[in-house]
């Protein structure tokens, strides 16, 4: 089986090399059948890598521990869903995922553009095959997912329990889809520059690709933030970690590109800027992929230091210097056709937006790579922390949100002063009202947060006004009822209104971010015993009673219940029948009652899950609890605030440890059922005499809006990018064409 | 080595060669890329984009962002640019492309019609 | 001013603003940054009143809790005789345990106690990598 996998990789590399050769030969010699063959090489690559991926998945599903990848990240204990996803939790498997996704997305896009831009696509094919070939080469020569050990180990190490959440499982495919989709506009950009054709057709195609990558990257980043918030024990969603930043960078440049490409479309301006942006986005995507697996920067995400560093640096250098060369050598055809008609126009607003976005990207990039920069310049490595990032990104974010409200107010080419001033009234009023209202309502005086609320109100009001006025216009024209009118309006102007929705979503997200970072109340490591309470912000949190959950196989149910019956509350412990593999047998936690001014607000149930440590030195019983423990956060979300709690218990420092020790002494290694009985006794004892545990408590205002805003952004992006298969298009085009000919006649 | 593995590998190899080699073996019917095809692609994309601009300007005028004077002036410029594109397409076709008699003359018909498709494959293949 | 002049002025203003911002950025990053050190580097270079970003591995068996404080020792990632004692208050990430790689901001010990004081909530524990990279020679 592994042989088939290795054969696939070799075949894939050969196909990449062939495809590059065929495409380049075909396009230089004008032999389109060779270009066609080169395109089909991408399809073939997708087929081969799918087979390779399936081979690896089968190995995981069948627990083939002869595969190093399987032995290192999976085990017989691992639940099936996580076995499936464990494929990409390792360095080698993730490389295969990247290459496979790249081949699939490239195939799809090359298929969709098979009849267009035939002077550009062969170059794009070559670039895409080049990248795929690089990753395949990495797998063949450095980190193969099909390495085997013989004789095969009998057991696997298992998947890190921290990764056992569905959000973490789809986060890499989403993120990698984003990265691999960033390579597509890069490839078409290279192709367009080589073919010397950076025109409307290229713009239309590239804009679509850029939007697709922007959507997936955004989704991947959002998923990572949500996982961090709801599963990790720190209650935060963004830490300015190097790898988080690295994914954000191409997203920022991609956002800038989506805006500035519209200026090129309409006025033939900014060609050099756009070409540079699209090439930079692809390069940043490669750098992001590189960062997470190279270990060159300290991050909680790093796969660990590896030997992949050098090839990646070479690839990135090729991308950077190749891009610079292409842009410089084509600068004559990238000359601008027009200038800005007026600073008082949507073009100008977009320009400013680009500057802010690129500025943001530069700041984040500087801070992220600073350890390397400082080492290069001063010889010693230093790093900047979140306060430094916040200092620069917050003002830039404020400007960004404000601009996202200004843009909709202006028209293209030039806006009429009086019209714009009239349209400014409502948003400006909203700004002032919210600012004054917030201060009056007693919101603590945090200038940045208050400004952000006001700017968000401005942006949302500006967009809302566009929707309302647009619906009114539509109603006047078509006589439709209001809801239908709005629907038609949006349907017929998806790019515009989809974009407006994205602006609303961004504003909402920043409201959530501002409130939750400025006005949160957090108490960490609060020791609480049963009946004790503590105050967090305006809330009082009381430890009501302990909770426990057992996981076992149905066969030992009887024994466990007998053991539990000896404890007063033993029969209140639920037993879940998913612990047959002994991977995860016990959860301990507490019920917390949250009140405000004496009124009950919420009940939180944080727990701690204990996992198998696969460490016989801990004893038969101890081993079952010695693995990575994972917080199960007790969360109560509401529009105004989240109540977040985490439970931490170090068994070794409680009397419960004596139960474990006794079990270790008595229970022989071949009696896991007796070990489970001991665990049951431990759970019963825990309920009877719960030791004080440490609680992490957080009141996070408005944080729900971060996720809601994120969904709005994604929805808006989908709307903006959705094609219209309109049958009426022909008719309408004819109408507009007719008006154009009237123009001709007049001229 | 497992026979099944060997057979699968050979089958995969065969499939790849068939996929990749097909255009080289069949009498290939696609004509070569020539300047005309490139120009047509450019112009058609430019035309769609120009139509969208015209519609956008119309909508902006109705939303009050543009005065009538501004709107007329910008609209005229856009229409002239569109006419040029259509002229270019005409030259490529050597035929009349548009049907002037289908148009209602009134300006009160801003039908902001979402025209956003990358699909003019039928047109491109002409 | 003719349009050409206006454009030049705009360009100059924009560039100047960019240069000023970049300078501010660069200057503050160098002054706001804390040096990243391993335990062996830290004891060599330590100066009172400075904060350091300590990277290393948690020494097995050294983790103890004393009230609200977490005490542990840190050694070089590549292994070292030196095991630096650190005291920490604040959120402890889930993956934290002996043998894991961590990053934490510390200040030098006060009054000769020899124990480095970590900044609250600055502890980052690396997700454990189950892999060592295969040496290039093997396949």
mmCIF file of N, CA and C in Angstrom, chain A residues 225-308:
data_model
loop_
_atom_site.group_PDB
_atom_site.id
_atom_site.type_symbol
_atom_site.label_atom_id
_atom_site.label_comp_id
_atom_site.label_asym_id
_atom_site.label_seq_id
_atom_site.Cartn_x
_atom_site.Cartn_y
_atom_site.Cartn_z
ATOM 1 N N UNK A 225 -9.810 31.280 15.231
ATOM 2 C CA UNK A 225 -10.095 32.172 16.353
ATOM 3 C C UNK A 225 -11.201 31.590 17.228
ATOM 4 N N UNK A 226 -12.220 31.029 16.610
ATOM 5 C CA UNK A 226 -13.325 30.462 17.375
ATOM 6 C C UNK A 226 -12.861 29.269 18.204
ATOM 7 N N UNK A 227 -12.001 28.442 17.611
ATOM 8 C CA UNK A 227 -11.463 27.295 18.350
ATOM 9 C C UNK A 227 -10.701 27.781 19.569
ATOM 10 N N UNK A 228 -9.855 28.780 19.336
ATOM 11 C CA UNK A 228 -9.056 29.299 20.431
ATOM 12 C C UNK A 228 -9.949 29.796 21.560
ATOM 13 N N UNK A 229 -11.037 30.465 21.208
ATOM 14 C CA UNK A 229 -11.910 31.050 22.223
ATOM 15 C C UNK A 229 -12.703 29.990 22.979
ATOM 16 N N UNK A 230 -13.281 29.049 22.212
ATOM 17 C CA UNK A 230 -14.244 28.161 22.855
ATOM 18 C C UNK A 230 -13.635 26.860 23.351
ATOM 19 N N UNK A 231 -12.406 26.535 22.972
ATOM 20 C CA UNK A 231 -11.852 25.266 23.394
ATOM 21 C C UNK A 231 -10.593 25.392 24.229
ATOM 22 N N UNK A 232 -9.782 26.383 23.948
ATOM 23 C CA UNK A 232 -8.575 26.519 24.745
ATOM 24 C C UNK A 232 -8.900 27.209 26.049
ATOM 25 N N UNK A 233 -8.052 27.037 27.034
ATOM 26 C CA UNK A 233 -8.377 27.538 28.356
ATOM 27 C C UNK A 233 -8.015 28.974 28.652
ATOM 28 N N UNK A 234 -7.872 29.837 27.633
ATOM 29 C CA UNK A 234 -7.451 31.192 27.974
ATOM 30 C C UNK A 234 -8.516 32.244 27.641
ATOM 31 N N UNK A 235 -9.592 31.847 26.915
ATOM 32 C CA UNK A 235 -10.675 32.780 26.693
ATOM 33 C C UNK A 235 -10.403 33.858 25.677
ATOM 34 N N UNK A 236 -9.307 33.775 24.981
ATOM 35 C CA UNK A 236 -9.024 34.787 23.983
ATOM 36 C C UNK A 236 -9.175 34.207 22.597
ATOM 37 N N UNK A 237 -9.290 35.080 21.602
ATOM 38 C CA UNK A 237 -9.470 34.590 20.239
ATOM 39 C C UNK A 237 -8.345 35.008 19.314
ATOM 40 N N UNK A 238 -7.468 35.882 19.782
ATOM 41 C CA UNK A 238 -6.392 36.328 18.889
ATOM 42 C C UNK A 238 -5.200 36.739 19.743
ATOM 43 N N UNK A 239 -4.048 36.164 19.466
ATOM 44 C CA UNK A 239 -2.913 36.470 20.314
ATOM 45 C C UNK A 239 -1.752 37.105 19.585
ATOM 46 N N UNK A 240 -1.967 37.543 18.366
ATOM 47 C CA UNK A 240 -0.867 38.047 17.545
ATOM 48 C C UNK A 240 0.259 37.010 17.481
ATOM 49 N N UNK A 241 -0.156 35.768 17.425
ATOM 50 C CA UNK A 241 0.818 34.706 17.264
ATOM 51 C C UNK A 241 1.341 34.726 15.834
ATOM 52 N N UNK A 242 2.605 34.341 15.663
ATOM 53 C CA UNK A 242 3.248 34.462 14.350
ATOM 54 C C UNK A 242 2.452 33.774 13.249
ATOM 55 N N UNK A 243 1.928 32.610 13.569
ATOM 56 C CA UNK A 243 1.248 31.864 12.511
ATOM 57 C C UNK A 243 -0.125 32.457 12.197
ATOM 58 N N UNK A 244 -0.814 32.964 13.220
ATOM 59 C CA UNK A 244 -2.078 33.648 12.962
ATOM 60 C C UNK A 244 -1.839 34.841 12.056
ATOM 61 N N UNK A 245 -0.806 35.618 12.388
ATOM 62 C CA UNK A 245 -0.489 36.803 11.593
ATOM 63 C C UNK A 245 -0.161 36.433 10.161
ATOM 64 N N UNK A 246 0.584 35.339 10.011
ATOM 65 C CA UNK A 246 1.018 34.950 8.672
ATOM 66 C C UNK A 246 -0.170 34.630 7.775
ATOM 67 N N UNK A 247 -1.262 34.116 8.357
ATOM 68 C CA UNK A 247 -2.445 33.843 7.549
ATOM 69 C C UNK A 247 -3.210 35.122 7.264
ATOM 70 N N UNK A 248 -3.101 36.081 8.179
ATOM 71 C CA UNK A 248 -3.827 37.333 8.001
ATOM 72 C C UNK A 248 -3.216 38.184 6.894
ATOM 73 N N UNK A 249 -1.903 38.094 6.713
ATOM 74 C CA UNK A 249 -1.230 38.958 5.739
ATOM 75 C C UNK A 249 -1.764 38.805 4.316
ATOM 76 N N UNK A 250 -1.811 37.585 3.748
ATOM 77 C CA UNK A 250 -2.370 37.508 2.398
ATOM 78 C C UNK A 250 -3.844 37.903 2.356
ATOM 79 N N UNK A 251 -4.539 37.738 3.461
ATOM 80 C CA UNK A 251 -5.946 38.150 3.480
ATOM 81 C C UNK A 251 -6.065 39.658 3.354
ATOM 82 N N UNK A 252 -5.177 40.373 4.037
ATOM 83 C CA UNK A 252 -5.188 41.840 3.968
ATOM 84 C C UNK A 252 -4.824 42.323 2.567
ATOM 85 N N UNK A 253 -3.748 41.774 1.998
ATOM 86 C CA UNK A 253 -3.374 42.210 0.656
ATOM 87 C C UNK A 253 -4.438 41.789 -0.356
ATOM 88 N N UNK A 254 -5.069 40.633 -0.102
ATOM 89 C CA UNK A 254 -6.150 40.202 -0.980
ATOM 90 C C UNK A 254 -7.325 41.166 -0.931
ATOM 91 N N UNK A 255 -7.660 41.632 0.273
ATOM 92 C CA UNK A 255 -8.734 42.610 0.403
ATOM 93 C C UNK A 255 -8.381 43.884 -0.345
ATOM 94 N N UNK A 256 -7.142 44.338 -0.196
ATOM 95 C CA UNK A 256 -6.711 45.540 -0.905
ATOM 96 C C UNK A 256 -6.857 45.333 -2.408
ATOM 97 N N UNK A 257 -6.449 44.164 -2.878
ATOM 98 C CA UNK A 257 -6.502 43.878 -4.309
ATOM 99 C C UNK A 257 -7.937 43.899 -4.831
ATOM 100 N N UNK A 258 -8.846 43.283 -4.080
ATOM 101 C CA UNK A 258 -10.241 43.235 -4.520
ATOM 102 C C UNK A 258 -10.784 44.649 -4.738
ATOM 103 N N UNK A 259 -10.310 45.601 -3.924
ATOM 104 C CA UNK A 259 -10.756 46.977 -4.105
ATOM 105 C C UNK A 259 -10.029 47.672 -5.244
ATOM 106 N N UNK A 260 -8.705 47.583 -5.232
ATOM 107 C CA UNK A 260 -7.960 48.380 -6.213
ATOM 108 C C UNK A 260 -8.104 47.835 -7.629
ATOM 109 N N UNK A 261 -8.450 46.565 -7.764
ATOM 110 C CA UNK A 261 -8.619 46.038 -9.122
ATOM 111 C C UNK A 261 -9.808 46.706 -9.791
ATOM 112 N N UNK A 262 -10.757 47.175 -8.976
ATOM 113 C CA UNK A 262 -11.909 47.855 -9.561
ATOM 114 C C UNK A 262 -11.493 49.185 -10.160
ATOM 115 N N UNK A 263 -10.508 49.805 -9.580
ATOM 116 C CA UNK A 263 -10.016 51.070 -10.139
ATOM 117 C C UNK A 263 -9.347 50.799 -11.475
ATOM 118 N N UNK A 264 -8.606 49.711 -11.550
ATOM 119 C CA UNK A 264 -7.962 49.397 -12.817
ATOM 120 C C UNK A 264 -9.002 49.070 -13.870
ATOM 121 N N UNK A 265 -10.059 48.383 -13.414
ATOM 122 C CA UNK A 265 -11.105 47.999 -14.357
ATOM 123 C C UNK A 265 -11.760 49.230 -14.972
ATOM 124 N N UNK A 266 -11.970 50.236 -14.137
ATOM 125 C CA UNK A 266 -12.715 51.387 -14.623
ATOM 126 C C UNK A 266 -11.835 52.461 -15.257
ATOM 127 N N UNK A 267 -10.653 52.663 -14.718
ATOM 128 C CA UNK A 267 -9.868 53.784 -15.186
ATOM 129 C C UNK A 267 -8.511 53.385 -15.759
ATOM 130 N N UNK A 268 -8.208 52.095 -15.774
ATOM 131 C CA UNK A 268 -6.910 51.704 -16.310
ATOM 132 C C UNK A 268 -5.757 52.238 -15.506
ATOM 133 N N UNK A 269 -5.961 52.426 -14.207
ATOM 134 C CA UNK A 269 -4.908 52.946 -13.345
ATOM 135 C C UNK A 269 -4.374 51.853 -12.447
ATOM 136 N N UNK A 270 -3.292 52.150 -11.769
ATOM 137 C CA UNK A 270 -2.745 51.277 -10.725
ATOM 138 C C UNK A 270 -2.326 49.905 -11.233
ATOM 139 N N UNK A 271 -1.905 49.824 -12.474
ATOM 140 C CA UNK A 271 -1.565 48.505 -13.000
ATOM 141 C C UNK A 271 -0.366 47.908 -12.278
ATOM 142 N N UNK A 272 0.641 48.717 -12.047
ATOM 143 C CA UNK A 272 1.820 48.202 -11.345
ATOM 144 C C UNK A 272 1.433 47.781 -9.936
ATOM 145 N N UNK A 273 0.634 48.637 -9.288
ATOM 146 C CA UNK A 273 0.214 48.349 -7.919
ATOM 147 C C UNK A 273 -0.532 47.024 -7.852
ATOM 148 N N UNK A 274 -1.494 46.826 -8.771
ATOM 149 C CA UNK A 274 -2.298 45.608 -8.733
ATOM 150 C C UNK A 274 -1.469 44.378 -9.044
ATOM 151 N N UNK A 275 -0.600 44.506 -10.039
ATOM 152 C CA UNK A 275 0.249 43.358 -10.359
ATOM 153 C C UNK A 275 1.088 42.995 -9.140
ATOM 154 N N UNK A 276 1.638 44.015 -8.489
ATOM 155 C CA UNK A 276 2.459 43.756 -7.309
ATOM 156 C C UNK A 276 1.637 43.134 -6.198
ATOM 157 N N UNK A 277 0.415 43.646 -6.006
ATOM 158 C CA UNK A 277 -0.428 43.102 -4.934
ATOM 159 C C UNK A 277 -0.741 41.638 -5.165
ATOM 160 N N UNK A 278 -1.096 41.298 -6.394
ATOM 161 C CA UNK A 278 -1.507 39.919 -6.628
ATOM 162 C C UNK A 278 -0.307 38.974 -6.493
ATOM 163 N N UNK A 279 0.861 39.444 -6.903
ATOM 164 C CA UNK A 279 2.048 38.612 -6.740
ATOM 165 C C UNK A 279 2.438 38.523 -5.270
ATOM 166 N N UNK A 280 2.281 39.641 -4.553
ATOM 167 C CA UNK A 280 2.625 39.631 -3.128
ATOM 168 C C UNK A 280 1.707 38.697 -2.359
ATOM 169 N N UNK A 281 0.410 38.687 -2.721
ATOM 170 C CA UNK A 281 -0.526 37.832 -2.000
ATOM 171 C C UNK A 281 -0.126 36.368 -2.126
ATOM 172 N N UNK A 282 0.224 35.954 -3.343
ATOM 173 C CA UNK A 282 0.647 34.574 -3.517
ATOM 174 C C UNK A 282 1.905 34.271 -2.723
ATOM 175 N N UNK A 283 2.851 35.209 -2.771
ATOM 176 C CA UNK A 283 4.099 34.996 -2.031
ATOM 177 C C UNK A 283 3.840 34.921 -0.539
ATOM 178 N N UNK A 284 2.965 35.784 -0.032
ATOM 179 C CA UNK A 284 2.650 35.755 1.392
ATOM 180 C C UNK A 284 1.968 34.450 1.771
ATOM 181 N N UNK A 285 1.161 33.908 0.865
ATOM 182 C CA UNK A 285 0.527 32.623 1.159
ATOM 183 C C UNK A 285 1.585 31.532 1.307
ATOM 184 N N UNK A 286 2.573 31.548 0.444
ATOM 185 C CA UNK A 286 3.661 30.565 0.570
ATOM 186 C C UNK A 286 4.426 30.799 1.857
ATOM 187 N N UNK A 287 4.652 32.070 2.195
ATOM 188 C CA UNK A 287 5.375 32.352 3.426
ATOM 189 C C UNK A 287 4.579 31.882 4.640
ATOM 190 N N UNK A 288 3.263 32.048 4.577
ATOM 191 C CA UNK A 288 2.439 31.569 5.676
ATOM 192 C C UNK A 288 2.525 30.062 5.816
ATOM 193 N N UNK A 289 2.462 29.368 4.679
ATOM 194 C CA UNK A 289 2.588 27.913 4.703
ATOM 195 C C UNK A 289 3.934 27.508 5.275
ATOM 196 N N UNK A 290 4.937 28.253 4.918
ATOM 197 C CA UNK A 290 6.297 27.963 5.356
ATOM 198 C C UNK A 290 6.444 28.180 6.856
ATOM 199 N N UNK A 291 5.887 29.286 7.321
ATOM 200 C CA UNK A 291 6.101 29.677 8.702
ATOM 201 C C UNK A 291 5.615 28.623 9.690
ATOM 202 N N UNK A 292 4.486 28.023 9.375
ATOM 203 C CA UNK A 292 3.887 27.136 10.356
ATOM 204 C C UNK A 292 4.676 25.846 10.498
ATOM 205 N N UNK A 293 5.497 25.531 9.503
ATOM 206 C CA UNK A 293 6.180 24.237 9.587
ATOM 207 C C UNK A 293 7.687 24.356 9.658
ATOM 208 N N UNK A 294 8.184 25.579 9.767
ATOM 209 C CA UNK A 294 9.632 25.709 9.703
ATOM 210 C C UNK A 294 10.256 25.842 11.076
ATOM 211 N N UNK A 295 9.476 26.370 12.026
ATOM 212 C CA UNK A 295 10.042 26.569 13.341
ATOM 213 C C UNK A 295 10.968 27.750 13.449
ATOM 214 N N UNK A 296 10.986 28.627 12.427
ATOM 215 C CA UNK A 296 11.943 29.735 12.531
ATOM 216 C C UNK A 296 11.447 30.815 13.475
ATOM 217 N N UNK A 297 10.130 30.826 13.727
ATOM 218 C CA UNK A 297 9.619 31.811 14.670
ATOM 219 C C UNK A 297 8.877 31.071 15.759
ATOM 220 N N UNK A 298 8.987 31.578 16.974
ATOM 221 C CA UNK A 298 8.303 30.920 18.072
ATOM 222 C C UNK A 298 6.815 31.136 17.983
ATOM 223 N N UNK A 299 6.124 30.072 18.014
ATOM 224 C CA UNK A 299 4.682 30.168 17.897
ATOM 225 C C UNK A 299 4.090 28.924 18.508
ATOM 226 N N UNK A 300 2.872 29.022 18.963
ATOM 227 C CA UNK A 300 2.296 27.816 19.536
ATOM 228 C C UNK A 300 1.877 26.840 18.453
ATOM 229 N N UNK A 301 1.878 27.300 17.226
ATOM 230 C CA UNK A 301 1.382 26.439 16.158
ATOM 231 C C UNK A 301 2.449 25.592 15.504
ATOM 232 N N UNK A 302 3.681 25.961 15.679
ATOM 233 C CA UNK A 302 4.709 25.378 14.824
ATOM 234 C C UNK A 302 4.714 23.859 14.907
ATOM 235 N N UNK A 303 4.841 23.244 13.797
ATOM 236 C CA UNK A 303 4.992 21.803 13.763
ATOM 237 C C UNK A 303 6.283 21.372 14.409
ATOM 238 N N UNK A 304 7.152 22.288 14.584
ATOM 239 C CA UNK A 304 8.444 21.934 15.170
ATOM 240 C C UNK A 304 9.524 22.186 14.162
ATOM 241 N N UNK A 305 10.704 22.454 14.638
ATOM 242 C CA UNK A 305 11.810 22.752 13.725
ATOM 243 C C UNK A 305 11.988 21.594 12.759
ATOM 244 N N UNK A 306 12.234 21.916 11.539
ATOM 245 C CA UNK A 306 12.328 20.845 10.554
ATOM 246 C C UNK A 306 13.358 21.213 9.505
ATOM 247 N N UNK A 307 13.628 20.260 8.647
ATOM 248 C CA UNK A 307 14.608 20.502 7.604
ATOM 249 C C UNK A 307 13.979 21.128 6.370
ATOM 250 N N UNK A 308 12.687 21.457 6.463
ATOM 251 C CA UNK A 308 12.047 21.993 5.273
ATOM 252 C C UNK A 308 12.398 23.446 5.034
#
